[in-house]
Amino acid sequence: FFSAASHELKTPLASIRLLADSILQNETMDQVTLRDFVSDIGTEADRLTRITEHLLALTRLDSLPAAETFPVDVSAVTRRALSMLAPVADAAGVALGSNLKDKCVVQGTEDDLYQICFNLLENGIKYNRPGGRVMADVYRDGDQVLLEVSDTGVGIPEEDMPKVFNRFYRVDKSHSSGGTGLGLSIVKHGAAYLGAQVELHSEPGHGSTFTLTFPKAGA
Ligand code: ADP
């Protein structure tokens, strides 16, 4: 894990070093190229920030003693994640929809639940196409509470499905997606922490659905 994490941090750092060297060594660089290089340095720095945040989230889930849990309203937390991601969806040309029922309460911590919702919704937007859609459903089935995030995006090939929850696993290995490969590990870990089951259905070219099934609060 440490070697994989170091490798992930090394790549953007090496890019920043290279870009900075190129600027320093080329005294006659034109303004447009200079701005491009500086913008690329910013992008790599953003990537380092995302990786660091994800690593911290995982470390926290791994090493903290079980935090005190409270009844958490899944619909309210999902609504918060949706409003936070609205500008991102807008920029990607992806429509966000939701059907959030009342009284869907689970036992856990709001932070963990928010992180799960956020990562699933963000992926639904990121691995989508302009004109696509991401839908969040929260409802009850008997004593259980279900959170479903579905998208009309690129989908996940069958052979990759068991692996997408692994740390640093990305279907598209290039860094162009800006992903860290840690988002779904946090979802899986966080779900386990909250006692929830995670299911994934996906059809390449059509979209994916992630379903979390929580036990009844207090169960
Ligand atoms: P990343 O930071 O790369 O998004 P994740 O752990 O969140 O990392 O996801 C791992 C990989 O699973 C992604 O790189 C992507 O290839 C695939 N993936 C995750 N969510 C979706 C989705 N909703 N649609 C298609 N592919 C997805």
Short mmCIF file of C-alpha atoms and ligand atoms in Angstrom, two decimals:
data_model
loop_
_atom_site.label_atom_id
_atom_site.label_comp_id
_atom_site.label_asym_id
_atom_site.label_seq_id
_atom_site.Cartn_x
_atom_site.Cartn_y
_atom_site.Cartn_z
CA PHE A 1 0.00 0.00 0.00
CA PHE A 2 2.78 2.45 0.91
CA SER A 3 4.63 1.75 -2.31
CA ALA A 4 1.45 2.25 -4.37
CA ALA A 5 0.67 5.46 -2.47
CA SER A 6 4.21 6.80 -2.93
CA HIS A 7 4.04 6.02 -6.63
CA GLU A 8 0.75 7.91 -6.98
CA LEU A 9 2.28 10.94 -5.24
CA LYS A 10 5.50 10.74 -7.25
CA THR A 11 3.84 11.12 -10.65
CA PRO A 12 2.29 14.57 -10.14
CA LEU A 13 5.37 15.74 -8.23
CA ALA A 14 7.60 14.70 -11.15
CA SER A 15 5.31 16.59 -13.54
CA ILE A 16 5.48 19.75 -11.42
CA ARG A 17 9.27 19.49 -11.30
CA LEU A 18 9.45 19.05 -15.08
CA LEU A 19 7.08 21.91 -15.84
CA ALA A 20 8.91 24.24 -13.44
CA ASP A 21 12.29 23.30 -14.96
CA SER A 22 10.96 23.93 -18.47
CA ILE A 23 9.83 27.41 -17.47
CA LEU A 24 13.14 28.21 -15.75
CA GLN A 25 15.29 26.92 -18.61
CA ASN A 26 13.43 28.67 -21.38
CA GLU A 27 14.00 32.39 -20.95
CA THR A 28 12.21 33.27 -24.17
CA MET A 29 9.03 31.28 -23.51
CA ASP A 30 5.97 33.08 -24.89
CA GLN A 31 3.17 34.15 -22.57
CA VAL A 32 0.64 31.60 -23.88
CA THR A 33 2.95 28.62 -23.33
CA LEU A 34 3.99 30.00 -19.96
CA ARG A 35 0.36 30.28 -18.85
CA ASP A 36 -0.33 26.73 -20.13
CA PHE A 37 2.60 25.36 -18.11
CA VAL A 38 1.59 27.23 -14.96
CA SER A 39 -1.99 26.02 -15.41
CA ASP A 40 -0.69 22.43 -15.73
CA ILE A 41 1.26 22.90 -12.50
CA GLY A 42 -2.03 23.97 -10.86
CA THR A 43 -3.79 20.87 -12.20
CA GLU A 44 -1.07 18.59 -10.82
CA ALA A 45 -1.22 20.39 -7.47
CA ASP A 46 -5.01 19.82 -7.42
CA ARG A 47 -4.37 16.16 -8.07
CA LEU A 48 -1.90 15.97 -5.17
CA THR A 49 -4.51 17.62 -2.94
CA ARG A 50 -7.17 15.08 -3.98
CA ILE A 51 -4.83 12.13 -3.42
CA THR A 52 -3.81 13.48 -0.01
CA GLU A 53 -7.44 14.05 1.02
CA HIS A 54 -8.40 10.54 -0.08
CA LEU A 55 -5.41 9.00 1.70
CA LEU A 56 -6.35 10.88 4.88
CA ALA A 57 -9.96 9.68 4.63
CA LEU A 58 -8.78 6.07 4.23
CA THR A 59 -6.27 6.34 7.05
CA ARG A 60 -8.95 7.73 9.31
CA LEU A 61 -11.30 4.84 8.50
CA ASP A 62 -8.45 2.35 9.00
CA SER A 63 -6.98 3.55 12.22
CA LEU A 64 -9.51 5.42 14.29
CA PRO A 65 -11.36 3.60 16.99
CA ALA A 66 -15.02 3.28 16.03
CA ALA A 67 -16.45 6.78 16.35
CA GLU A 68 -19.59 7.41 18.31
CA THR A 69 -22.56 6.91 16.00
CA PHE A 70 -25.79 8.84 15.74
CA PRO A 71 -29.01 8.52 13.78
CA VAL A 72 -28.27 10.13 10.40
CA ASP A 73 -30.88 11.11 7.81
CA VAL A 74 -29.61 9.66 4.50
CA SER A 75 -31.90 11.85 2.39
CA ALA A 76 -30.64 15.04 4.05
CA VAL A 77 -27.00 14.05 3.59
CA THR A 78 -27.62 13.08 -0.06
CA ARG A 79 -29.35 16.43 -0.65
CA ARG A 80 -26.27 18.22 0.72
CA ALA A 81 -23.90 16.24 -1.54
CA LEU A 82 -26.17 16.92 -4.54
CA SER A 83 -26.16 20.66 -3.98
CA MET A 84 -22.40 20.67 -3.51
CA LEU A 85 -21.95 18.86 -6.84
CA ALA A 86 -24.53 20.84 -8.81
CA PRO A 87 -21.93 23.21 -10.35
CA VAL A 88 -19.71 20.24 -11.28
CA ALA A 89 -22.62 18.49 -12.99
CA ASP A 90 -23.54 21.72 -14.75
CA ALA A 91 -20.03 22.16 -16.09
CA ALA A 92 -20.05 18.55 -17.35
CA GLY A 93 -23.48 18.97 -18.99
CA VAL A 94 -24.89 16.20 -16.77
CA ALA A 95 -28.36 16.48 -15.21
CA LEU A 96 -28.78 15.56 -11.54
CA GLY A 97 -32.06 14.05 -10.39
CA SER A 98 -33.22 12.71 -7.06
CA ASN A 99 -36.02 10.96 -5.27
CA LEU A 100 -35.33 11.24 -1.54
CA LYS A 101 -37.88 9.80 0.80
CA ASP A 102 -38.43 10.93 4.37
CA LYS A 103 -37.60 8.94 7.50
CA CYS A 104 -34.62 7.14 5.98
CA VAL A 105 -32.44 7.14 9.06
CA VAL A 106 -29.36 5.00 9.63
CA GLN A 107 -26.90 4.70 12.48
CA GLY A 108 -23.50 6.21 11.71
CA THR A 109 -21.62 9.45 11.34
CA GLU A 110 -22.69 12.21 9.00
CA ASP A 111 -19.12 12.70 7.71
CA ASP A 112 -18.75 9.08 6.61
CA LEU A 113 -22.13 9.04 4.93
CA TYR A 114 -21.48 12.35 3.18
CA GLN A 115 -18.15 11.09 1.85
CA ILE A 116 -19.85 7.97 0.44
CA CYS A 117 -22.66 9.94 -1.24
CA PHE A 118 -20.26 12.53 -2.57
CA ASN A 119 -17.85 9.98 -4.08
CA LEU A 120 -20.64 7.99 -5.75
CA LEU A 121 -22.32 11.08 -7.19
CA GLU A 122 -19.02 12.59 -8.29
CA ASN A 123 -18.12 9.37 -10.13
CA GLY A 124 -21.57 9.30 -11.76
CA ILE A 125 -20.86 12.77 -13.14
CA LYS A 126 -17.20 12.17 -13.99
CA TYR A 127 -17.72 8.92 -15.90
CA ASN A 128 -20.69 10.27 -17.83
CA ARG A 129 -21.14 12.10 -21.12
CA PRO A 130 -22.59 15.52 -21.93
CA GLY A 131 -26.38 15.24 -21.91
CA GLY A 132 -26.21 12.33 -19.48
CA ARG A 133 -27.94 11.94 -16.14
CA VAL A 134 -27.17 10.95 -12.55
CA MET A 135 -29.97 9.90 -10.26
CA ALA A 136 -29.91 9.54 -6.46
CA ASP A 137 -32.66 7.51 -4.79
CA VAL A 138 -33.09 7.08 -1.05
CA TYR A 139 -35.92 4.88 0.15
CA ARG A 140 -36.91 2.25 2.66
CA ASP A 141 -37.55 -1.40 2.12
CA GLY A 142 -38.96 -2.82 5.33
CA ASP A 143 -36.42 -2.07 8.04
CA GLN A 144 -33.63 -1.36 5.61
CA VAL A 145 -32.64 1.95 4.08
CA LEU A 146 -31.33 1.96 0.52
CA LEU A 147 -29.20 4.54 -1.25
CA GLU A 148 -29.00 4.11 -5.00
CA VAL A 149 -26.82 6.20 -7.29
CA SER A 150 -27.27 5.46 -10.97
CA ASP A 151 -25.82 7.10 -14.04
CA THR A 152 -26.11 6.97 -17.80
CA GLY A 153 -22.35 7.02 -18.18
CA VAL A 154 -19.64 4.88 -19.72
CA GLY A 155 -20.31 1.84 -17.52
CA ILE A 156 -17.73 -0.61 -16.17
CA PRO A 157 -16.53 -3.69 -18.08
CA GLU A 158 -17.49 -6.93 -16.32
CA GLU A 159 -13.88 -8.00 -15.71
CA ASP A 160 -13.16 -4.70 -13.90
CA MET A 161 -16.23 -4.76 -11.65
CA PRO A 162 -14.70 -6.81 -8.81
CA LYS A 163 -11.58 -4.63 -8.90
CA VAL A 164 -12.96 -1.08 -8.90
CA PHE A 165 -13.22 -1.08 -5.10
CA ASN A 166 -9.51 -1.89 -4.76
CA ARG A 167 -7.18 0.87 -3.72
CA PHE A 168 -5.68 2.81 -6.63
CA TYR A 169 -7.57 0.75 -9.22
CA ARG A 170 -8.70 2.69 -12.29
CA VAL A 171 -10.31 1.18 -15.37
CA ASP A 172 -8.72 3.87 -17.50
CA LYS A 173 -5.13 3.88 -16.27
CA SER A 174 -4.28 7.27 -17.77
CA HIS A 175 -4.35 10.20 -15.42
CA SER A 176 -6.61 12.12 -17.78
CA SER A 177 -9.71 11.37 -15.72
CA GLY A 178 -8.06 13.14 -12.78
CA GLY A 179 -9.11 10.25 -10.55
CA THR A 180 -7.10 8.90 -7.65
CA GLY A 181 -8.44 5.36 -7.72
CA LEU A 182 -9.34 5.75 -4.05
CA GLY A 183 -12.92 7.07 -4.18
CA LEU A 184 -14.61 3.67 -4.26
CA SER A 185 -12.26 2.15 -1.65
CA ILE A 186 -13.46 4.92 0.66
CA VAL A 187 -17.07 4.02 -0.26
CA LYS A 188 -16.47 0.34 0.46
CA HIS A 189 -14.62 1.01 3.69
CA GLY A 190 -17.13 3.60 4.85
CA ALA A 191 -20.02 1.28 4.02
CA ALA A 192 -18.45 -1.54 6.04
CA TYR A 193 -18.01 0.92 8.89
CA LEU A 194 -21.73 1.74 8.72
CA GLY A 195 -22.70 -1.92 8.39
CA ALA A 196 -23.97 -1.43 4.82
CA GLN A 197 -23.73 -3.79 1.84
CA VAL A 198 -22.54 -2.40 -1.48
CA GLU A 199 -23.77 -3.73 -4.81
CA LEU A 200 -22.72 -2.71 -8.28
CA HIS A 201 -24.58 -3.25 -11.54
CA SER A 202 -23.15 -1.89 -14.73
CA GLU A 203 -23.53 -2.12 -18.44
CA PRO A 204 -20.64 -0.81 -20.52
CA GLY A 205 -21.86 2.00 -22.75
CA HIS A 206 -25.09 2.43 -20.82
CA GLY A 207 -24.32 3.22 -17.21
CA SER A 208 -23.85 1.99 -13.66
CA THR A 209 -25.85 1.68 -10.47
CA PHE A 210 -24.32 1.53 -7.02
CA THR A 211 -26.69 0.39 -4.26
CA LEU A 212 -25.97 0.62 -0.55
CA THR A 213 -28.24 -1.27 1.82
CA PHE A 214 -28.11 -0.08 5.42
CA PRO A 215 -29.44 -1.98 8.35
CA LYS A 216 -32.18 -0.28 10.32
CA ALA A 217 -30.90 2.44 12.68
CA GLY A 218 -30.21 1.02 16.12
CA ALA A 219 -30.34 -2.59 14.83
P1 ADP B 1 -11.28 7.49 -9.29
O1 ADP B 1 -10.69 8.51 -8.40
O2 ADP B 1 -10.35 7.02 -10.37
O3 ADP B 1 -12.62 7.87 -9.80
P2 ADP B 1 -12.63 5.40 -7.79
O4 ADP B 1 -12.07 4.49 -6.76
O5 ADP B 1 -13.73 6.31 -7.39
O6 ADP B 1 -11.39 6.21 -8.34
O7 ADP B 1 -13.11 4.54 -9.02
C1 ADP B 1 -12.23 3.53 -9.53
C2 ADP B 1 -12.48 3.35 -11.02
O8 ADP B 1 -13.77 2.77 -11.24
C3 ADP B 1 -12.49 4.67 -11.79
O9 ADP B 1 -11.20 5.03 -12.18
C4 ADP B 1 -13.38 4.33 -12.97
O10 ADP B 1 -12.61 3.70 -13.98
C5 ADP B 1 -14.36 3.32 -12.41
N1 ADP B 1 -15.65 3.95 -12.02
C6 ADP B 1 -16.03 4.35 -10.79
N2 ADP B 1 -17.30 4.83 -10.80
C7 ADP B 1 -17.73 4.73 -12.06
C8 ADP B 1 -18.97 5.05 -12.73
N3 ADP B 1 -20.00 5.58 -12.08
N4 ADP B 1 -19.05 4.77 -14.05
C9 ADP B 1 -18.02 4.20 -14.73
N5 ADP B 1 -16.84 3.90 -14.16
C10 ADP B 1 -16.68 4.15 -12.85
#
